[in-house]
Coordinates of N, CA and C in Angstrom, one line a residue:
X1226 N 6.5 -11.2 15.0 CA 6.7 -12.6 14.9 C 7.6 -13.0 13.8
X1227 N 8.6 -13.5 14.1 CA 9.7 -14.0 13.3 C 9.3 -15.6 12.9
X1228 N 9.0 -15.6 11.2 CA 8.5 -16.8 10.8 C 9.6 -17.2 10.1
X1229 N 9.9 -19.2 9.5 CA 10.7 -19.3 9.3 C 10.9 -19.0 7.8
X1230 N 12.0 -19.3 7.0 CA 11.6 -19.2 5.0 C 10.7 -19.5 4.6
X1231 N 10.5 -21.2 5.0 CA 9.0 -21.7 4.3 C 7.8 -21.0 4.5
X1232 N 7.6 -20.5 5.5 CA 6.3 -19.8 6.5 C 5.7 -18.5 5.2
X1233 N 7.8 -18.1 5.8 CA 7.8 -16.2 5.0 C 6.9 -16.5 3.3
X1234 N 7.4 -17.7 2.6 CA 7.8 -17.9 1.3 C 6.0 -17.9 0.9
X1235 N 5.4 -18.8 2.2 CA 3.9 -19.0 2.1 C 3.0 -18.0 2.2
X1236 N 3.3 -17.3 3.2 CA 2.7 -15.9 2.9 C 2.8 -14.5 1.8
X1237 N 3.9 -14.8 1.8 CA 4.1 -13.9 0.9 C 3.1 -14.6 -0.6
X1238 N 3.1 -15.5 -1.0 CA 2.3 -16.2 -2.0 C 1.0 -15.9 -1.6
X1239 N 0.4 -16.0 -0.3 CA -1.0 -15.9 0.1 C -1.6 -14.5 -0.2
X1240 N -0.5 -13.9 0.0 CA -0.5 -11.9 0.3 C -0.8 -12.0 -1.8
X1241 N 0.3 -12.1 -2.4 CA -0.3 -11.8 -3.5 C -1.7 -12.1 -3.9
X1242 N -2.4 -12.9 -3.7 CA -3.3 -14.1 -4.3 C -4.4 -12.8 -3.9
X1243 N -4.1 -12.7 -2.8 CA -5.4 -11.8 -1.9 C -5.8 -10.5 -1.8
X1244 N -4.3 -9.6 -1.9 CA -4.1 -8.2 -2.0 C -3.5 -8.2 -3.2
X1245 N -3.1 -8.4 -4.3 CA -2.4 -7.7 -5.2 C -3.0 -7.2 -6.2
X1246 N -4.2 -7.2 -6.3 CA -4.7 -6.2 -7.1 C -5.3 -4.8 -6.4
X1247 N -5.1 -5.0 -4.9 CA -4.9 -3.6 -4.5 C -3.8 -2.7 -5.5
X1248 N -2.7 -3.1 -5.6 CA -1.3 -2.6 -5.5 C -1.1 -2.2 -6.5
X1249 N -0.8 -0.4 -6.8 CA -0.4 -0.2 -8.5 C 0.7 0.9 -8.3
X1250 N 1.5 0.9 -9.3 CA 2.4 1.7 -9.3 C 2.4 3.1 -9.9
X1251 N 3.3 4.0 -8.9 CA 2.6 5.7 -9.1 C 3.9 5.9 -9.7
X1252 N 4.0 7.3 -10.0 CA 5.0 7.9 -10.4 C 5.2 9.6 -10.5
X1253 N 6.5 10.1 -10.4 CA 6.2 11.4 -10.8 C 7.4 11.5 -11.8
X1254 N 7.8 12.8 -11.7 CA 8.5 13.5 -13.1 C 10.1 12.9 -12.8
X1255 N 9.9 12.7 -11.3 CA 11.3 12.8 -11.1 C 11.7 11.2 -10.0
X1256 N 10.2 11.0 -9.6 CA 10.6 9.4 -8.7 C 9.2 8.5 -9.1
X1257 N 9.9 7.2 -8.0 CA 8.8 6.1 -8.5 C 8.0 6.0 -7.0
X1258 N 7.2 5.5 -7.1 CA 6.6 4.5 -6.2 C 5.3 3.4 -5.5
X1259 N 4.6 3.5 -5.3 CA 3.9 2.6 -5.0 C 2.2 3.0 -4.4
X1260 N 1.1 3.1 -4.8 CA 0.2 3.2 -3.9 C -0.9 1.9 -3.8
X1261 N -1.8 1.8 -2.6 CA -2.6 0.9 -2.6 C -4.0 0.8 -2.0
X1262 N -5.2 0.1 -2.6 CA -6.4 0.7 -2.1 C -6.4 0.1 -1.2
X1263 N -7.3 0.8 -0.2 CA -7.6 0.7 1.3 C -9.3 0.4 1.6
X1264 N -9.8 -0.5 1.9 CA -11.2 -0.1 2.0 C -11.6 0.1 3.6
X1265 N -12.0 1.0 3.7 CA -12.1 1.3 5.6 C -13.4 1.2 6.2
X1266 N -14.3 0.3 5.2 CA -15.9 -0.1 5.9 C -16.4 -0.8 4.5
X1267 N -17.7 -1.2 5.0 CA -18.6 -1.8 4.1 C -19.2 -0.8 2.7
X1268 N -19.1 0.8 3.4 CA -19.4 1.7 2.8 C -18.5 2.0 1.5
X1269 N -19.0 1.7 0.8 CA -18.1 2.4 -0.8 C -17.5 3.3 -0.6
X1270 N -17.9 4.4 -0.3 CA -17.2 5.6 0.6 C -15.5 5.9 1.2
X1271 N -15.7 4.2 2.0 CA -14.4 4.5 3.1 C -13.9 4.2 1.5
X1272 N -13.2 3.8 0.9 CA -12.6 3.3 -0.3 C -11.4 4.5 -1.0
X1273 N -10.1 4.6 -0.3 CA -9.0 5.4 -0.7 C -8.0 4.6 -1.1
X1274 N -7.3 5.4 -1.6 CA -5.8 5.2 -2.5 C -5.1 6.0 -1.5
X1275 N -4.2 4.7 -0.8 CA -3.0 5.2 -0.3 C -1.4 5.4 -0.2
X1276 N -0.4 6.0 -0.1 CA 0.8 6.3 -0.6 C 1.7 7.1 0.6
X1277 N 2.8 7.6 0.1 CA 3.6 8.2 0.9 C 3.3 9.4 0.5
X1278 N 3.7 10.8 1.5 CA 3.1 12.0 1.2 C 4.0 12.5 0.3
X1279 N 5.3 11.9 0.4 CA 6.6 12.3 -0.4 C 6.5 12.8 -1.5
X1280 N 5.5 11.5 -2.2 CA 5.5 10.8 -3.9 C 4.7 12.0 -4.5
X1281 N 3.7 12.7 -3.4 CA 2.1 13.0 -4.7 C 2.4 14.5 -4.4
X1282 N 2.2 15.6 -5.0 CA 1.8 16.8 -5.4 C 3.1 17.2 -6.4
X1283 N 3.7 16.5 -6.5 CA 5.1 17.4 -7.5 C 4.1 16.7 -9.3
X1284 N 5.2 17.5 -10.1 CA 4.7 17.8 -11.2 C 4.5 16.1 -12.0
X1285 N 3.4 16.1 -12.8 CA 3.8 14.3 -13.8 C 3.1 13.3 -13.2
X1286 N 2.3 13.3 -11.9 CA 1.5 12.7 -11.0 C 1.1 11.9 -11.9
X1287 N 1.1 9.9 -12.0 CA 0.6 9.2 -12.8 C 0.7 8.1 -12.1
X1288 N -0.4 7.4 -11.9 CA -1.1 6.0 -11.2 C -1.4 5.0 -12.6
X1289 N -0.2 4.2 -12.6 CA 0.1 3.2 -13.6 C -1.5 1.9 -13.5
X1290 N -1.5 1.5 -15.0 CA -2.7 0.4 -14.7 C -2.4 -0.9 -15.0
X1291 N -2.3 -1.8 -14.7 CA -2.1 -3.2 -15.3 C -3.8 -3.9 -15.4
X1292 N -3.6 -4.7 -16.4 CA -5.2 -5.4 -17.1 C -5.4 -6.1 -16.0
X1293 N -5.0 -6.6 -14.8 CA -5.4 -7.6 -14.1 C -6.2 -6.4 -13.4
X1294 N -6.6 -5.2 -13.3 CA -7.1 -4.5 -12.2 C -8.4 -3.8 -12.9
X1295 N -8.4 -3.7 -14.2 CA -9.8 -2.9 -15.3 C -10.5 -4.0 -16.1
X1296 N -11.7 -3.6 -16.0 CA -12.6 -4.5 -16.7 C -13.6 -3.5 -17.5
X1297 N -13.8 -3.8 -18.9 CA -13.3 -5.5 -19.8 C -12.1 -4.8 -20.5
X1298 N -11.8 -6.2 -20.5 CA -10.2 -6.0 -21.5 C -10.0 -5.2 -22.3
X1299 N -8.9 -4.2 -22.4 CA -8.4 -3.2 -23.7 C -8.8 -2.3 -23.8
X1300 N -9.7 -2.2 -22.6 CA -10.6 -0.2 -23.0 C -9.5 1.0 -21.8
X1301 N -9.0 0.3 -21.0 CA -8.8 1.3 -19.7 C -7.0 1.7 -20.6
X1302 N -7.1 3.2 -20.5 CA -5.8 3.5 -20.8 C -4.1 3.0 -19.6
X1303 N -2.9 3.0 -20.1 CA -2.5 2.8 -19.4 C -1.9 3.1 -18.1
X1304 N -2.3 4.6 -18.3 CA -1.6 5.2 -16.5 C -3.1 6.1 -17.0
X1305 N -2.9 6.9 -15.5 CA -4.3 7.9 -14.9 C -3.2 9.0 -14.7
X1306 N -3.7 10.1 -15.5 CA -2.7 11.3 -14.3 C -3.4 11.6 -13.3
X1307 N -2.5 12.2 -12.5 CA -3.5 12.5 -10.9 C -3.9 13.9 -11.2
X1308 N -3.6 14.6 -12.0 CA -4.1 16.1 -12.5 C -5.6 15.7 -12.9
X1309 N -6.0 14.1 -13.7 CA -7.4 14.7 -14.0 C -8.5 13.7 -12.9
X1310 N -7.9 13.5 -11.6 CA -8.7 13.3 -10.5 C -9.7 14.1 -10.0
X1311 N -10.7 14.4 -9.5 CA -11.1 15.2 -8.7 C -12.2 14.5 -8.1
X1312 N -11.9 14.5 -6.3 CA -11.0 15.2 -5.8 C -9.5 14.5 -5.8
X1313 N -8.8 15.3 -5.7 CA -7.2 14.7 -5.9 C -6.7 14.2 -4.2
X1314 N -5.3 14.1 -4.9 CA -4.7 13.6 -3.2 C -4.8 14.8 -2.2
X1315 N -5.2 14.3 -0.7 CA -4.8 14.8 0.1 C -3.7 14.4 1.2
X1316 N -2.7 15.6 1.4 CA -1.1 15.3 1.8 C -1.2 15.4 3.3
X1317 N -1.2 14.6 4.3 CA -0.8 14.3 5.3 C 0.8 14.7 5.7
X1318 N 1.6 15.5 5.2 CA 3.4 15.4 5.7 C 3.4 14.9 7.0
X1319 N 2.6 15.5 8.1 CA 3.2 15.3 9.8 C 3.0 13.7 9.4
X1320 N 2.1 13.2 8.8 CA 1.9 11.4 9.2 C 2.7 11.1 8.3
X1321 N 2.9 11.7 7.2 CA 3.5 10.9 6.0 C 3.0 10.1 4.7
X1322 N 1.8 10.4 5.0 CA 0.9 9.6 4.3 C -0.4 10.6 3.4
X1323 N -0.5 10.0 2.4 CA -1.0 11.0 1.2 C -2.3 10.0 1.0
X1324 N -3.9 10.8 0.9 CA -4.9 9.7 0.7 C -5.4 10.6 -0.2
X1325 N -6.1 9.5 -1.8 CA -6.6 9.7 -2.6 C -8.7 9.2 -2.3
X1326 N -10.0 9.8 -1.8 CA -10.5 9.1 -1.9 C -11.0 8.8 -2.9
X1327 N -11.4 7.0 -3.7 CA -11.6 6.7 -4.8 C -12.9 7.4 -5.5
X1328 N -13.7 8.2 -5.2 CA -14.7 8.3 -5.9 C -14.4 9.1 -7.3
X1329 N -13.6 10.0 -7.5 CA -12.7 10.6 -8.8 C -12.7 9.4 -9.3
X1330 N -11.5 8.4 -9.2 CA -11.3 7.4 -9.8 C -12.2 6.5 -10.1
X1331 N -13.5 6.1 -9.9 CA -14.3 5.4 -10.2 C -15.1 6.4 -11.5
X1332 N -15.2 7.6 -10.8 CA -16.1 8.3 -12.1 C -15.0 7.9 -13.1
X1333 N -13.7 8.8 -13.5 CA -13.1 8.7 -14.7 C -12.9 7.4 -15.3
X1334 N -13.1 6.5 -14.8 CA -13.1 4.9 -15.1 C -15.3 5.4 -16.1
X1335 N -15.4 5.4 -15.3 CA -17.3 5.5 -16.1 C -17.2 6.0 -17.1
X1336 N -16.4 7.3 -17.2 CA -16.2 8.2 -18.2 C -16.0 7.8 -19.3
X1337 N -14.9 6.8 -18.9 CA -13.8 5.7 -20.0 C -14.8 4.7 -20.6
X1338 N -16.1 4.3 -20.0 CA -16.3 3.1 -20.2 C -16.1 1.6 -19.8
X1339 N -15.2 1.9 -18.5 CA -14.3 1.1 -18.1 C -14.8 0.9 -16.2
X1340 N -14.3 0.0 -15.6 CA -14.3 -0.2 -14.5 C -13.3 -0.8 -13.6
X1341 N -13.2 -0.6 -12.3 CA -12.1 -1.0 -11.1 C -12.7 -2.6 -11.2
X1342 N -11.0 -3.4 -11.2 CA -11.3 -4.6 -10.6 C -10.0 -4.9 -9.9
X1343 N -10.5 -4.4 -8.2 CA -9.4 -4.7 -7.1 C -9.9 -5.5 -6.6
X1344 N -8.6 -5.2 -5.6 CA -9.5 -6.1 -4.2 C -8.5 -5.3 -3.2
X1345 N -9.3 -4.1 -2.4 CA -8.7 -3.2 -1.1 C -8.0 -4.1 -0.3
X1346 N -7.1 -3.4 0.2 CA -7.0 -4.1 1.5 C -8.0 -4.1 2.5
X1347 N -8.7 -4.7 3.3 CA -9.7 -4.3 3.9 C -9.5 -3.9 5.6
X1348 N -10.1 -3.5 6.0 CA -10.2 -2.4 7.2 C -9.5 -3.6 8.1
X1349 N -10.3 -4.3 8.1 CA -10.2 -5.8 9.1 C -8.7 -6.2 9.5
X1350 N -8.5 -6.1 8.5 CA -6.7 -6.3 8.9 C -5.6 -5.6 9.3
X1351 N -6.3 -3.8 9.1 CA -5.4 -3.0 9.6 C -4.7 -3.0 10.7
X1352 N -3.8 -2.8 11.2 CA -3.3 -2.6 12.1 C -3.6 -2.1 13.3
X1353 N -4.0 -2.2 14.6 CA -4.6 -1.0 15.6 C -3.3 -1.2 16.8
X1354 N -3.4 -0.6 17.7 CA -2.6 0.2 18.9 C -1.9 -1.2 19.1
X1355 N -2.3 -2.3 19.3 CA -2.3 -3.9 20.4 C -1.4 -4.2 19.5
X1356 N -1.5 -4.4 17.9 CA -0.5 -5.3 17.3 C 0.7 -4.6 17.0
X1357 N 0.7 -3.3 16.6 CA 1.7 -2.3 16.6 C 2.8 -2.7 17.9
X1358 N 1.8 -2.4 19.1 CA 2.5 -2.6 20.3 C 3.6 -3.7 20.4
X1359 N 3.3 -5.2 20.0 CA 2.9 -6.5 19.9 C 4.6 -6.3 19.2
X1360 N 5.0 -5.6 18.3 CA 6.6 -5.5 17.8 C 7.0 -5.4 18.7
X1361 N 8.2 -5.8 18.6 CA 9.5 -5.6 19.6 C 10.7 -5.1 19.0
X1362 N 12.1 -5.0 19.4 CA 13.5 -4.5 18.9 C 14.4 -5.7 18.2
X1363 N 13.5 -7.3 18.5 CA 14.2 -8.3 18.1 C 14.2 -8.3 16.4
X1364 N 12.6 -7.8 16.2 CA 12.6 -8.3 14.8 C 11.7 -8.8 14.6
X1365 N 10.4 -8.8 13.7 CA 9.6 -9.4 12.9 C 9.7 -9.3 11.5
X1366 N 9.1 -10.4 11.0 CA 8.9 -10.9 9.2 C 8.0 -9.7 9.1
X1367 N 8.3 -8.7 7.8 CA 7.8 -7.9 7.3 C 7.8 -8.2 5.8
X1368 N 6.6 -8.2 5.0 CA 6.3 -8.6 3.9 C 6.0 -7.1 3.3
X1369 N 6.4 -6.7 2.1 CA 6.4 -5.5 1.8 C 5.3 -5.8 -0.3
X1370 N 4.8 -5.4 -0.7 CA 4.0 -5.4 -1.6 C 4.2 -4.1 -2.6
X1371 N 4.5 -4.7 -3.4 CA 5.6 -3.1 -4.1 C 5.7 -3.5 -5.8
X1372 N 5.5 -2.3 -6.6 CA 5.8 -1.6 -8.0 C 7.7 -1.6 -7.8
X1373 N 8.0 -2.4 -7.7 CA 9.8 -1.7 -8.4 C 9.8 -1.8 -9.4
X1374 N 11.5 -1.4 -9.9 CA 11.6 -0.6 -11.2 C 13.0 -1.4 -11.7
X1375 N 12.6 -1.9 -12.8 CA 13.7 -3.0 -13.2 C 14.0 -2.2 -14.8
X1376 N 15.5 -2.5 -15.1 CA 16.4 -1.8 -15.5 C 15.8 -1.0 -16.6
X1377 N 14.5 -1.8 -17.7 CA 13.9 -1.7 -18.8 C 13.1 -0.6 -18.6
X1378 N 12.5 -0.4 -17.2 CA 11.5 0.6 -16.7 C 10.3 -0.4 -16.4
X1379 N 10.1 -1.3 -16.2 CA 9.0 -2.0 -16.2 C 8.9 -2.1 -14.7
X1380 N 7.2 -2.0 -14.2 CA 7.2 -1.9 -12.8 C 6.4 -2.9 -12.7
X1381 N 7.4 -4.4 -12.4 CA 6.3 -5.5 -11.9 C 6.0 -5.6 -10.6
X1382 N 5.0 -6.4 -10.4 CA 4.2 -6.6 -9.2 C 5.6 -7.4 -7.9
X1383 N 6.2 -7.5 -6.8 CA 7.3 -7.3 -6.4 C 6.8 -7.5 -4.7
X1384 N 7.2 -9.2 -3.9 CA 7.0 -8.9 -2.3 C 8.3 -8.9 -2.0
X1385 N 9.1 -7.9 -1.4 CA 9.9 -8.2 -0.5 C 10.0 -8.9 0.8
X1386 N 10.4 -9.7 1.3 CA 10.4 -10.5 2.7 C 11.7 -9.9 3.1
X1387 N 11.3 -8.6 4.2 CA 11.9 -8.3 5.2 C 12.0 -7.8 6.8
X1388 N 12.4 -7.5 7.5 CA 12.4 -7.4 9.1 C 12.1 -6.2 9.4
X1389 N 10.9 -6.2 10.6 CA 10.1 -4.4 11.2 C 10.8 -4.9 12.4
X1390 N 11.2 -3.4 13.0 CA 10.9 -3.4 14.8 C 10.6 -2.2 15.0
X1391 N 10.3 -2.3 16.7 CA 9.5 -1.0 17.0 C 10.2 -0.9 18.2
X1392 N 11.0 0.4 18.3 CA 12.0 1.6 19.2 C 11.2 2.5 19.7
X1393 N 10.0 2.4 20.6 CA 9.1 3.5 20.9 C 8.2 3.4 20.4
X1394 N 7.7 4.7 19.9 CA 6.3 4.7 19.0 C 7.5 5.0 17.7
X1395 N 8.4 4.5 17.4 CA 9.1 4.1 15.9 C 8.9 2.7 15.9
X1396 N 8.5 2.9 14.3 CA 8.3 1.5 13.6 C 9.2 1.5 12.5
X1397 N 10.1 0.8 12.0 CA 10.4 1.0 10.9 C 11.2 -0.4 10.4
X1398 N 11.2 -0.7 9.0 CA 12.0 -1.8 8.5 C 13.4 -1.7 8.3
X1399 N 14.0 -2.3 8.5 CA 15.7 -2.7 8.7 C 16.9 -2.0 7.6
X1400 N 16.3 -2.5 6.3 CA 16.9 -2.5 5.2 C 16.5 -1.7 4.4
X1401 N 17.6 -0.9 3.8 CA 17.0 0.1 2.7 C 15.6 -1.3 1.4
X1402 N 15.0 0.0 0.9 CA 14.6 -1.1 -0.3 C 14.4 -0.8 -1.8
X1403 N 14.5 -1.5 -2.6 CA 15.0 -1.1 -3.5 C 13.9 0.1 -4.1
X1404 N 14.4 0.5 -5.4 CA 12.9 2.0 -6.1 C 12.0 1.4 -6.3
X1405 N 11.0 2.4 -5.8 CA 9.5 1.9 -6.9 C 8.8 1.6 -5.4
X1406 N 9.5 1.2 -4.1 CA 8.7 0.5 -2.8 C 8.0 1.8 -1.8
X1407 N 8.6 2.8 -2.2 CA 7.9 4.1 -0.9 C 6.7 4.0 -1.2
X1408 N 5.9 4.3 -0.5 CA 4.2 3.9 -0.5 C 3.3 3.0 -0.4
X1409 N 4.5 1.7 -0.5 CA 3.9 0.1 -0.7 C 3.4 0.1 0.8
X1410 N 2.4 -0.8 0.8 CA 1.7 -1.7 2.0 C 2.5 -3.0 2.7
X1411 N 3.0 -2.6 4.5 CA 3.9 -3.4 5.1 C 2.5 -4.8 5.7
X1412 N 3.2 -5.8 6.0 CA 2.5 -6.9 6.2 C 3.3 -7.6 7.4
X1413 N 2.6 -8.3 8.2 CA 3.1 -8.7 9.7 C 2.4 -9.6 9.4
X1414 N 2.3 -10.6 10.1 CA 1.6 -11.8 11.0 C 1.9 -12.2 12.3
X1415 N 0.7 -12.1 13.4 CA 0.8 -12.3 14.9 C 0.5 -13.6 15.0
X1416 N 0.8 -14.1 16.6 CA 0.3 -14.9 17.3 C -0.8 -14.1 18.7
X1417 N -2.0 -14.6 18.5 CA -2.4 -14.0 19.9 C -2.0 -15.2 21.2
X1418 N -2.5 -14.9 22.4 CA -2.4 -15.6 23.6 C -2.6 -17.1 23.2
X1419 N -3.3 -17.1 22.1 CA -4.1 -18.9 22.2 C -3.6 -19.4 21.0
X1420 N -2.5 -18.4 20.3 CA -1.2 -19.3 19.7 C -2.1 -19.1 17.9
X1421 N -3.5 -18.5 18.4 CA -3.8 -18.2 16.5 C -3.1 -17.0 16.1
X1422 N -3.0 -17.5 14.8 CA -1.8 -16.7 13.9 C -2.9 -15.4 13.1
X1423 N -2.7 -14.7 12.8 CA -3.4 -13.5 12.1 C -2.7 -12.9 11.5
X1424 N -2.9 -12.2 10.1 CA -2.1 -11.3 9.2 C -2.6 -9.9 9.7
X1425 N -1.7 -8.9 9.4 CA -2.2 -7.2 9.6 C -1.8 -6.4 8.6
X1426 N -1.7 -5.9 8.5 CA -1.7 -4.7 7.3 C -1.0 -3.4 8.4
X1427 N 0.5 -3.3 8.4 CA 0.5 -2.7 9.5 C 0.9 -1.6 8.8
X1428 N 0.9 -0.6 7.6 CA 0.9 0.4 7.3 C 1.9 0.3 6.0
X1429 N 2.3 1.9 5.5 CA 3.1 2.0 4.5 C 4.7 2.2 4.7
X1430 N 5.3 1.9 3.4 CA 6.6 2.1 3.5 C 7.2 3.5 3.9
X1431 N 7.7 4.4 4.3 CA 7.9 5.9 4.1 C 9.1 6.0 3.7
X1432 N 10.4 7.3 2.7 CA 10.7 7.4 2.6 C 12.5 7.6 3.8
X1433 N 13.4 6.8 3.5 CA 14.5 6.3 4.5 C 15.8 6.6 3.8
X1434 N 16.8 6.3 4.6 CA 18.3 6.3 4.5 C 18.9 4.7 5.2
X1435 N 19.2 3.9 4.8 CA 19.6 3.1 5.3 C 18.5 1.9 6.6
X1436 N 17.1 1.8 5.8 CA 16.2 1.5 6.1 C 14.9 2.3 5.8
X1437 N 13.6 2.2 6.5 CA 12.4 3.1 6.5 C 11.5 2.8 7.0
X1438 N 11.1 4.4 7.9 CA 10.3 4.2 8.8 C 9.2 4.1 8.3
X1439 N 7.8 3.4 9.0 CA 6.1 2.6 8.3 C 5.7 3.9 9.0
X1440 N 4.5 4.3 8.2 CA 3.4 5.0 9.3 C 2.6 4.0 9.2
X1441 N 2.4 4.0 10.7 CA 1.2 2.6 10.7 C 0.1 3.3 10.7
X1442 N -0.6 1.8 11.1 CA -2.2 2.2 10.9 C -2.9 2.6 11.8
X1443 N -2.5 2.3 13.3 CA -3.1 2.9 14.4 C -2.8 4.8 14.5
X1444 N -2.2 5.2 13.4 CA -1.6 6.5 13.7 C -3.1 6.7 11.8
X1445 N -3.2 5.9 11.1 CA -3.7 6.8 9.6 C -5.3 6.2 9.5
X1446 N -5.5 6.4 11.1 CA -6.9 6.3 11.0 C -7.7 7.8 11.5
X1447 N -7.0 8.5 11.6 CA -7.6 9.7 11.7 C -7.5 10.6 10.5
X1448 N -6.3 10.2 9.6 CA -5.8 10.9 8.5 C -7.0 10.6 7.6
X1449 N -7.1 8.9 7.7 CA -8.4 8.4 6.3 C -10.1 9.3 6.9
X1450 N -10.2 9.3 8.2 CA -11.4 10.4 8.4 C -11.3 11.7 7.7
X1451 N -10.1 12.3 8.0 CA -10.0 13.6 7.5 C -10.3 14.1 6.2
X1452 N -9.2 12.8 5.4 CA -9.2 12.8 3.9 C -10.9 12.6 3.2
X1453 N -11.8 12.1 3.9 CA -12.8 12.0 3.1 C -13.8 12.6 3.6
X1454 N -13.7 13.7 4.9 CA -14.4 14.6 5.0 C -14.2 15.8 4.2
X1455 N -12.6 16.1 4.1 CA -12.8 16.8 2.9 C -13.1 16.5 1.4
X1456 N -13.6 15.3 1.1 CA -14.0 14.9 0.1 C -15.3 15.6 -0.8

């Protein structure tokens, strides 16, 4: 669904308000990027940190924190290495997609004295087979939720408003995008038959050349089973 500026300009404001304390910025020795929590049920449990598989196993593994996301003020340090996770990421390459499940991260938060204050993206909006399908070659508004990386080094909170289509079972956004966005969380809004509008969470950024392909969600619902069986 191709919405107009005002539309794009409104959602994207809605998207932060709602999801951005999902959204933190990762990094390694050598690139930047983006991960975001996922909650995939009512269960504490479903509750992972998601990313691109690219970003996570190389050396320097660090999950940046901003105070809007730890409670109470001034105790939580400011990045996590992913070395003192356990369990740590598990790497998906064939999907592209790397899942952290949060229970490490909650303990080392206890550890600290400290506590998560997000807000997942939640299950409900993920993406399944119908809305995926539902893209076309013309072009939809894609909202992108992203850590970039501005000149100083500073990785502020960042929506790009740009264009998805789907070439088969390819999904991918138009436009290269700037550092810091591989791993970020893509965003759609549908109309169904009776003209109601709905937002989705149609997966992550993956790494590109002159655009980038999403692994969606109808494809990283077997990856988040896997990931937290081996948990």
């Amino acid at each position: 669904m191709l919405l107009d500026p005002d539309a794009e300009s409104s959602v994207a404001y809605e998207l932060c308000q709602v999801v951005g304390r999902a959204i933190l910025p990762y990094r390694t020795a050598d690139a930047h990027g983006t991960a975001f929590f996922f909650q995939g049920g009512d269960d504490p449990v479903g509750e992972a940190l998601l990313t691109a598989a690219d970003l996570v196993g190389a050396a320097g593994g660090e999950l940046g924190l901003r105070a809007s996301v730890t409670e109470p003020a001034g105790v939580a340090p400011d990045a996590v290495a992913a070395a003192e996770i356990v369990p740590g990421w598990a790497r998906f390459p064939d999907d592209g997609v790397a899942v952290l499940p949060t229970a490490g991260l909650h303990r080392y938060a206890g550890d600290g004295g400290w506590r998560w204050r997000v807000q997942p993206v939640p299950a409900g909006i993920a993406a399944g087979p119908e809305a995926v399908a539902d893209l076309g070659a013309d072009g939809s508004s894609a909202f992108v939720l992203a850590h970039g990386v501005r000149d100083d080094g500073s990785r502020p909170l960042e929506v790009a408003i740009e264009r998805v289509v789907r070439d088969g079972d390819d999904v991918r956004i138009t436009t290269e995008l700037p550092p810091g966005y591989v791993g970020a969380p893509v965003f759609v809004v549908q109309a169904d038959a009776a003209g109601d509008v709905s937002l989705y969470c149609l997966g992550l950024v993956l790494p590109g050349v002159d655009g980038h392909p999403v692994a969606t969600f109808d494809r990283i619902g077997a990856v988040l089973s896997a990931a937290h069986g081996d948990a």
